[in-house]
PDB file of N, CA and C in Angstrom:
ATOM      1  N   ALA A   1       1.743   6.354  -4.517  1.00 68.00           N
ATOM      2  CA  ALA A   1       1.949   5.076  -5.014  1.00 68.00           C
ATOM      3  C   ALA A   1       3.100   4.324  -4.224  1.00 68.00           C
ATOM      4  N   THR A   2       3.031   2.834  -4.118  1.00 80.00           N
ATOM      5  CA  THR A   2       3.662   2.234  -2.971  1.00 80.00           C
ATOM      6  C   THR A   2       5.121   3.447  -2.507  1.00 80.00           C
ATOM      7  N   ALA A   3       4.876   4.121  -1.814  1.00 87.00           N
ATOM      8  CA  ALA A   3       5.833   4.509  -1.396  1.00 87.00           C
ATOM      9  C   ALA A   3       5.723   3.869   0.118  1.00 87.00           C
ATOM     10  N   PHE A   4       7.099   3.626   1.489  1.00 92.00           N
ATOM     11  CA  PHE A   4       6.455   2.844   2.503  1.00 92.00           C
ATOM     12  C   PHE A   4       6.801   4.327   3.250  1.00 92.00           C
ATOM     13  N   VAL A   5       5.613   4.778   3.742  1.00 92.00           N
ATOM     14  CA  VAL A   5       5.620   5.703   4.901  1.00 92.00           C
ATOM     15  C   VAL A   5       5.459   5.422   6.077  1.00 92.00           C
ATOM     16  N   GLY A   6       6.892   5.783   6.721  1.00 91.00           N
ATOM     17  CA  GLY A   6       7.083   5.301   7.966  1.00 91.00           C
ATOM     18  C   GLY A   6       6.181   5.781   9.271  1.00 91.00           C
ATOM     19  N   THR A   7       6.185   5.535  10.786  1.00 93.00           N
ATOM     20  CA  THR A   7       5.426   6.373  11.467  1.00 93.00           C
ATOM     21  C   THR A   7       6.024   7.464  11.646  1.00 93.00           C
ATOM     22  N   GLY A   8       5.492   8.467  12.150  1.00 93.00           N
ATOM     23  CA  GLY A   8       5.991   9.759  12.786  1.00 93.00           C
ATOM     24  C   GLY A   8       6.812  10.699  11.041  1.00 93.00           C
ATOM     25  N   PHE A   9       6.470   9.995  10.061  1.00 94.00           N
ATOM     26  CA  PHE A   9       6.641  10.698   8.237  1.00 94.00           C
ATOM     27  C   PHE A   9       5.919  11.785   8.588  1.00 94.00           C
ATOM     28  N   GLU A  10       6.355  13.307   8.229  1.00 93.00           N
ATOM     29  CA  GLU A  10       6.076  14.533   7.995  1.00 93.00           C
ATOM     30  C   GLU A  10       6.481  14.946   6.533  1.00 93.00           C
ATOM     31  N   CYS A  11       5.582  15.825   6.199  1.00 93.00           N
ATOM     32  CA  CYS A  11       5.644  16.412   4.410  1.00 93.00           C
ATOM     33  C   CYS A  11       5.025  17.693   4.399  1.00 93.00           C
ATOM     34  N   PRO A  12       5.041  18.791   4.243  1.00 94.00           N
ATOM     35  CA  PRO A  12       4.291  19.458   3.237  1.00 94.00           C
ATOM     36  C   PRO A  12       3.467  19.093   2.131  1.00 94.00           C
ATOM     37  N   PRO A  13       2.415  19.970   2.618  1.00 94.00           N
ATOM     38  CA  PRO A  13       1.280  19.474   1.600  1.00 94.00           C
ATOM     39  C   PRO A  13       2.010  19.881  -0.388  1.00 94.00           C
ATOM     40  N   ARG A  14       1.069  19.218  -1.122  1.00 95.00           N
ATOM     41  CA  ARG A  14       1.626  18.998  -2.441  1.00 95.00           C
ATOM     42  C   ARG A  14       2.907  18.463  -2.681  1.00 95.00           C
ATOM     43  N   SER A  15       3.387  17.452  -1.827  1.00 94.00           N
ATOM     44  CA  SER A  15       4.725  16.882  -1.768  1.00 94.00           C
ATOM     45  C   SER A  15       4.871  15.941  -2.852  1.00 94.00           C
ATOM     46  N   LEU A  16       5.678  15.877  -3.654  1.00 94.00           N
ATOM     47  CA  LEU A  16       5.519  14.219  -4.364  1.00 94.00           C
ATOM     48  C   LEU A  16       6.598  13.071  -3.592  1.00 94.00           C
ATOM     49  N   VAL A  17       5.783  12.738  -3.010  1.00 94.00           N
ATOM     50  CA  VAL A  17       6.589  11.405  -2.110  1.00 94.00           C
ATOM     51  C   VAL A  17       6.806  10.124  -3.223  1.00 94.00           C
ATOM     52  N   VAL A  18       7.887   9.609  -2.668  1.00 93.00           N
ATOM     53  CA  VAL A  18       7.839   7.963  -3.227  1.00 93.00           C
ATOM     54  C   VAL A  18       8.946   7.235  -2.902  1.00 93.00           C
ATOM     55  N   GLY A  19       9.120   5.927  -3.022  1.00 93.00           N
ATOM     56  CA  GLY A  19       9.770   5.099  -2.723  1.00 93.00           C
ATOM     57  C   GLY A  19       9.831   4.374  -1.138  1.00 93.00           C
ATOM     58  N   VAL A  20      10.834   3.812  -1.280  1.00 93.00           N
ATOM     59  CA  VAL A  20      11.415   2.723   0.188  1.00 93.00           C
ATOM     60  C   VAL A  20      12.402   2.903   1.099  1.00 93.00           C
ATOM     61  N   PRO A  21      12.355   3.861   2.357  1.00 92.00           N
ATOM     62  CA  PRO A  21      11.434   4.001   2.846  1.00 92.00           C
ATOM     63  C   PRO A  21      10.664   5.598   1.982  1.00 92.00           C
ATOM     64  N   ALA A  22       9.758   6.330   2.400  1.00 93.00           N
ATOM     65  CA  ALA A  22       9.049   7.570   1.890  1.00 93.00           C
ATOM     66  C   ALA A  22      10.517   8.514   1.948  1.00 93.00           C
ATOM     67  N   GLU A  23      10.451   9.050   0.449  1.00 93.00           N
ATOM     68  CA  GLU A  23      11.598  10.482   0.494  1.00 93.00           C
ATOM     69  C   GLU A  23      10.670  11.576  -0.180  1.00 93.00           C
ATOM     70  N   ILE A  24      10.847  13.108   0.679  1.00 94.00           N
ATOM     71  CA  ILE A  24       9.811  13.948  -0.945  1.00 94.00           C
ATOM     72  C   ILE A  24      10.953  14.268  -1.582  1.00 94.00           C
ATOM     73  N   LYS A  25      10.017  14.357  -2.926  1.00 95.00           N
ATOM     74  CA  LYS A  25      11.458  14.575  -4.096  1.00 95.00           C
ATOM     75  C   LYS A  25      10.876  15.881  -4.405  1.00 95.00           C
ATOM     76  N   ARG A  26       9.640  16.319  -4.698  1.00 95.00           N
ATOM     77  CA  ARG A  26       9.720  17.989  -4.566  1.00 95.00           C
ATOM     78  C   ARG A  26       8.489  17.992  -4.454  1.00 95.00           C
ATOM     79  N   GLN A  27       8.158  19.321  -4.792  1.00 96.00           N
ATOM     80  CA  GLN A  27       6.763  20.189  -4.963  1.00 96.00           C
ATOM     81  C   GLN A  27       5.900  19.731  -6.089  1.00 96.00           C
ATOM     82  N   LEU A  28       4.386  19.797  -5.332  1.00 96.00           N
ATOM     83  CA  LEU A  28       3.916  19.913  -7.449  1.00 96.00           C
ATOM     84  C   LEU A  28       3.551  21.077  -7.625  1.00 96.00           C
ATOM     85  N   SER A  29       3.220  21.049  -8.688  1.00 96.00           N
ATOM     86  CA  SER A  29       3.379  22.738  -9.269  1.00 96.00           C
ATOM     87  C   SER A  29       2.012  22.804  -9.431  1.00 96.00           C
ATOM     88  N   ASP A  30       0.946  24.274  -9.560  1.00 96.00           N
ATOM     89  CA  ASP A  30      -0.722  23.961  -9.262  1.00 96.00           C
ATOM     90  C   ASP A  30      -1.597  22.978 -11.004  1.00 96.00           C
ATOM     91  N   LYS A  31      -0.365  23.245 -11.916  1.00 97.00           N
ATOM     92  CA  LYS A  31      -0.962  22.098 -12.828  1.00 97.00           C
ATOM     93  C   LYS A  31      -0.716  20.837 -12.641  1.00 97.00           C
ATOM     94  N   GLU A  32       0.481  20.476 -12.573  1.00 96.00           N
ATOM     95  CA  GLU A  32       0.371  18.718 -12.047  1.00 96.00           C
ATOM     96  C   GLU A  32      -1.090  18.333 -10.877  1.00 96.00           C
ATOM     97  N   VAL A  33      -1.692  19.389  -9.367  1.00 95.00           N
ATOM     98  CA  VAL A  33      -2.129  19.196  -8.841  1.00 95.00           C
ATOM     99  C   VAL A  33      -3.812  19.573  -9.538  1.00 95.00           C
ATOM    100  N   ALA A  34      -3.842  20.536 -10.657  1.00 96.00           N
ATOM    101  CA  ALA A  34      -5.050  20.461 -11.576  1.00 96.00           C
ATOM    102  C   ALA A  34      -5.155  18.991 -12.132  1.00 96.00           C
ATOM    103  N   TRP A  35      -4.028  18.304 -13.011  1.00 96.00           N
ATOM    104  CA  TRP A  35      -4.240  17.385 -13.949  1.00 96.00           C
ATOM    105  C   TRP A  35      -4.808  15.951 -12.719  1.00 96.00           C
ATOM    106  N   LYS A  36      -4.435  15.851 -11.675  1.00 93.00           N
ATOM    107  CA  LYS A  36      -4.293  14.473 -10.751  1.00 93.00           C
ATOM    108  C   LYS A  36      -6.167  15.117 -10.284  1.00 93.00           C
ATOM    109  N   THR A  37      -6.372  16.299 -10.010  1.00 95.00           N
ATOM    110  CA  THR A  37      -7.815  16.409  -9.531  1.00 95.00           C
ATOM    111  C   THR A  37      -8.408  16.082 -10.586  1.00 95.00           C
ATOM    112  N   GLN A  38      -8.441  16.315 -12.219  1.00 96.00           N
ATOM    113  CA  GLN A  38      -9.326  15.989 -13.295  1.00 96.00           C
ATOM    114  C   GLN A  38      -8.984  14.648 -13.554  1.00 96.00           C
ATOM    115  N   GLY A  39      -8.295  13.938 -13.562  1.00 95.00           N
ATOM    116  CA  GLY A  39      -8.505  12.488 -13.432  1.00 95.00           C
ATOM    117  C   GLY A  39      -9.095  11.639 -12.124  1.00 95.00           C
ATOM    118  N   THR A  40      -8.781  12.225 -11.217  1.00 95.00           N
ATOM    119  CA  THR A  40      -9.910  11.612 -10.336  1.00 95.00           C
ATOM    120  C   THR A  40     -11.181  12.181 -10.473  1.00 95.00           C
ATOM    121  N   LEU A  41     -11.158  13.017 -10.971  1.00 97.00           N
ATOM    122  CA  LEU A  41     -12.901  13.157 -10.778  1.00 97.00           C
ATOM    123  C   LEU A  41     -13.371  12.431 -12.228  1.00 97.00           C
ATOM    124  N   GLU A  42     -12.744  12.161 -12.795  1.00 96.00           N
ATOM    125  CA  GLU A  42     -12.939  11.427 -14.398  1.00 96.00           C
ATOM    126  C   GLU A  42     -13.197   9.627 -13.873  1.00 96.00           C
ATOM    127  N   TYR A  43     -11.995   9.383 -13.195  1.00 95.00           N
ATOM    128  CA  TYR A  43     -12.431   7.822 -12.332  1.00 95.00           C
ATOM    129  C   TYR A  43     -13.447   8.101 -11.815  1.00 95.00           C
ATOM    130  N   GLN A  44     -13.914   8.890 -10.850  1.00 97.00           N
ATOM    131  CA  GLN A  44     -15.125   8.658  -9.978  1.00 97.00           C
ATOM    132  C   GLN A  44     -16.564   8.827 -10.679  1.00 97.00           C
ATOM    133  N   GLN A  45     -16.253   9.589 -11.869  1.00 97.00           N
ATOM    134  CA  GLN A  45     -17.446   9.342 -12.650  1.00 97.00           C
ATOM    135  C   GLN A  45     -17.794   8.222 -13.401  1.00 97.00           C
ATOM    136  N   LEU A  46     -16.932   7.852 -14.135  1.00 96.00           N
ATOM    137  CA  LEU A  46     -16.582   6.609 -14.712  1.00 96.00           C
ATOM    138  C   LEU A  46     -16.888   5.139 -13.663  1.00 96.00           C
ATOM    139  N   ALA A  47     -16.898   5.109 -12.541  1.00 96.00           N
ATOM    140  CA  ALA A  47     -17.065   4.310 -11.441  1.00 96.00           C
ATOM    141  C   ALA A  47     -18.607   4.700 -10.952  1.00 96.00           C
ATOM    142  N   LYS A  48     -19.309   5.629 -11.650  1.00 96.00           N
ATOM    143  CA  LYS A  48     -20.574   5.572 -11.120  1.00 96.00           C
ATOM    144  C   LYS A  48     -21.135   5.013 -12.012  1.00 96.00           C
ATOM    145  N   ARG A  49     -21.007   6.060 -13.930  1.00 95.00           N
ATOM    146  CA  ARG A  49     -21.661   5.404 -14.728  1.00 95.00           C
ATOM    147  C   ARG A  49     -21.560   4.066 -15.266  1.00 95.00           C
ATOM    148  N   CYS A  50     -20.691   3.343 -14.322  1.00 95.00           N
ATOM    149  CA  CYS A  50     -20.299   1.745 -14.564  1.00 95.00           C
ATOM    150  C   CYS A  50     -21.272   0.703 -13.689  1.00 95.00           C
ATOM    151  N   GLN A  51     -21.590   1.596 -12.464  1.00 94.00           N
ATOM    152  CA  GLN A  51     -22.680   0.726 -11.450  1.00 94.00           C
ATOM    153  C   GLN A  51     -24.065   1.463 -11.742  1.00 94.00           C
ATOM    154  N   ALA A  52     -24.433   2.204 -12.579  1.00 96.00           N
ATOM    155  CA  ALA A  52     -25.688   2.646 -12.851  1.00 96.00           C
ATOM    156  C   ALA A  52     -26.203   1.870 -14.344  1.00 96.00           C
ATOM    157  N   SER A  53     -24.915   0.916 -14.824  1.00 95.00           N
ATOM    158  CA  SER A  53     -25.177   1.047 -15.977  1.00 95.00           C
ATOM    159  C   SER A  53     -25.190  -0.772 -15.887  1.00 95.00           C
ATOM    160  N   LEU A  54     -24.918  -1.459 -14.683  1.00 94.00           N
ATOM    161  CA  LEU A  54     -24.783  -2.820 -14.598  1.00 94.00           C
ATOM    162  C   LEU A  54     -26.033  -3.163 -14.714  1.00 94.00           C
ATOM    163  N   GLN A  55     -26.131  -4.904 -15.562  1.00 93.00           N
ATOM    164  CA  GLN A  55     -27.122  -5.537 -15.450  1.00 93.00           C
ATOM    165  C   GLN A  55     -26.832  -7.094 -15.431  1.00 93.00           C
ATOM    166  N   ARG A  56     -28.076  -7.559 -14.325  1.00 93.00           N
ATOM    167  CA  ARG A  56     -28.043  -8.571 -13.713  1.00 93.00           C
ATOM    168  C   ARG A  56     -27.598  -9.820 -14.694  1.00 93.00           C
ATOM    169  N   THR A  57     -27.010 -10.770 -14.957  1.00 92.00           N
ATOM    170  CA  THR A  57     -26.916 -11.558 -16.054  1.00 92.00           C
ATOM    171  C   THR A  57     -26.381 -13.260 -15.516  1.00 92.00           C
ATOM    172  N   GLU A  58     -26.920 -14.006 -16.110  1.00 91.00           N
ATOM    173  CA  GLU A  58     -26.439 -15.684 -15.778  1.00 91.00           C
ATOM    174  C   GLU A  58     -24.867 -16.001 -16.151  1.00 91.00           C
ATOM    175  N   ALA A  59     -24.575 -16.752 -15.128  1.00 91.00           N
ATOM    176  CA  ALA A  59     -22.765 -16.748 -15.253  1.00 91.00           C
ATOM    177  C   ALA A  59     -23.433 -18.300 -16.450  1.00 91.00           C
ATOM    178  N   LEU A  60     -22.207 -17.703 -17.393  1.00 86.00           N
ATOM    179  CA  LEU A  60     -21.901 -19.100 -18.027  1.00 86.00           C
ATOM    180  C   LEU A  60     -21.357 -19.770 -17.692  1.00 86.00           C
ATOM    181  N   SER A  61     -21.814 -21.760 -18.202  1.00 90.00           N
ATOM    182  CA  SER A  61     -21.555 -22.871 -17.493  1.00 90.00           C
ATOM    183  C   SER A  61     -20.363 -23.355 -18.210  1.00 90.00           C
ATOM    184  N   GLU A  62     -20.118 -22.523 -19.709  1.00 89.00           N
ATOM    185  CA  GLU A  62     -19.568 -23.363 -20.211  1.00 89.00           C
ATOM    186  C   GLU A  62     -18.494 -22.258 -21.594  1.00 89.00           C
ATOM    187  N   VAL A  63     -17.655 -22.211 -21.825  1.00 85.00           N
ATOM    188  CA  VAL A  63     -17.085 -21.902 -22.939  1.00 85.00           C
ATOM    189  C   VAL A  63     -17.993 -21.578 -24.001  1.00 85.00           C
ATOM    190  N   GLU A  64     -18.498 -20.274 -24.656  1.00 86.00           N
ATOM    191  CA  GLU A  64     -19.367 -20.475 -25.541  1.00 86.00           C
ATOM    192  C   GLU A  64     -18.490 -20.462 -27.608  1.00 86.00           C
ATOM    193  N   ALA A  65     -19.436 -22.028 -27.768  1.00 89.00           N
ATOM    194  CA  ALA A  65     -19.105 -22.228 -28.942  1.00 89.00           C
ATOM    195  C   ALA A  65     -18.531 -21.108 -29.934  1.00 89.00           C
ATOM    196  N   GLY A  66     -17.097 -20.969 -30.614  1.00 88.00           N
ATOM    197  CA  GLY A  66     -16.749 -20.243 -31.794  1.00 88.00           C
ATOM    198  C   GLY A  66     -15.985 -19.288 -30.685  1.00 88.00           C
ATOM    199  N   ARG A  67     -16.061 -18.735 -29.546  1.00 85.00           N
ATOM    200  CA  ARG A  67     -15.154 -17.969 -28.776  1.00 85.00           C
ATOM    201  C   ARG A  67     -13.967 -17.267 -29.410  1.00 85.00           C
ATOM    202  N   ARG A  68     -14.279 -16.069 -29.791  1.00 83.00           N
ATOM    203  CA  ARG A  68     -12.295 -15.801 -30.127  1.00 83.00           C
ATOM    204  C   ARG A  68     -11.153 -15.783 -28.467  1.00 83.00           C
ATOM    205  N   ARG A  69     -10.571 -16.108 -28.488  1.00 80.00           N
ATOM    206  CA  ARG A  69      -9.650 -16.308 -27.563  1.00 80.00           C
ATOM    207  C   ARG A  69      -8.175 -15.067 -27.856  1.00 80.00           C
ATOM    208  N   MET A  70      -7.720 -14.701 -26.999  1.00 78.00           N
ATOM    209  CA  MET A  70      -7.264 -13.573 -26.768  1.00 78.00           C
ATOM    210  C   MET A  70      -5.382 -14.858 -26.293  1.00 78.00           C
ATOM    211  N   LYS A  71      -4.678 -14.157 -27.223  1.00 79.00           N
ATOM    212  CA  LYS A  71      -3.366 -14.383 -27.351  1.00 79.00           C
ATOM    213  C   LYS A  71      -1.988 -13.743 -26.578  1.00 79.00           C
ATOM    214  N   SER A  72      -1.445 -13.387 -25.787  1.00 78.00           N
ATOM    215  CA  SER A  72      -0.545 -12.413 -25.695  1.00 78.00           C
ATOM    216  C   SER A  72       0.451 -12.314 -26.485  1.00 78.00           C
ATOM    217  N   ALA A  73       0.710 -12.853 -27.562  1.00 76.00           N
ATOM    218  CA  ALA A  73       1.426 -12.463 -28.337  1.00 76.00           C
ATOM    219  C   ALA A  73       0.545 -11.618 -29.722  1.00 76.00           C
ATOM    220  N   ASP A  74      -0.688 -11.506 -29.500  1.00 72.00           N
ATOM    221  CA  ASP A  74      -1.391 -10.827 -30.502  1.00 72.00           C
ATOM    222  C   ASP A  74      -1.276  -9.157 -29.790  1.00 72.00           C
ATOM    223  N   TYR A  75      -0.582  -9.046 -29.037  1.00 74.00           N
ATOM    224  CA  TYR A  75      -0.772  -7.471 -28.088  1.00 74.00           C
ATOM    225  C   TYR A  75       0.818  -7.509 -27.648  1.00 74.00           C
ATOM    226  N   LYS A  76       0.756  -6.154 -28.423  1.00 75.00           N
ATOM    227  CA  LYS A  76       2.542  -5.502 -28.017  1.00 75.00           C
ATOM    228  C   LYS A  76       2.782  -4.879 -26.928  1.00 75.00           C
ATOM    229  N   PHE A  77       3.099  -4.052 -26.471  1.00 70.00           N
ATOM    230  CA  PHE A  77       2.977  -3.515 -25.285  1.00 70.00           C
ATOM    231  C   PHE A  77       3.631  -2.289 -26.229  1.00 70.00           C
ATOM    232  N   LYS A  78       3.306  -0.513 -26.380  1.00 68.00           N
ATOM    233  CA  LYS A  78       3.694   0.044 -26.780  1.00 68.00           C
ATOM    234  C   LYS A  78       4.116   1.506 -25.186  1.00 68.00           C
ATOM    235  N   PRO A  79       5.434   1.679 -25.421  1.00 64.00           N
ATOM    236  CA  PRO A  79       5.369   2.208 -23.792  1.00 64.00           C
ATOM    237  C   PRO A  79       5.643   3.904 -24.409  1.00 64.00           C
TER     238      PRO A  79
END
């Protein structure tokens, strides 16, 4: 993600490629490839479940009375 891959760039399979311009950093382990593959499958299943549960609703014409508002100060980033 976010790597700028120029014309003619070549790299071996299972390479970690990052940067601008794209640069090969290292080869990925079997464990890393399995982790990424599983994460991709879970994301695809999530999208399918979401699509299957969609329901048609009417758009709100105004803000609901008493609706709680989120304030950015209420949420703290935890690295």
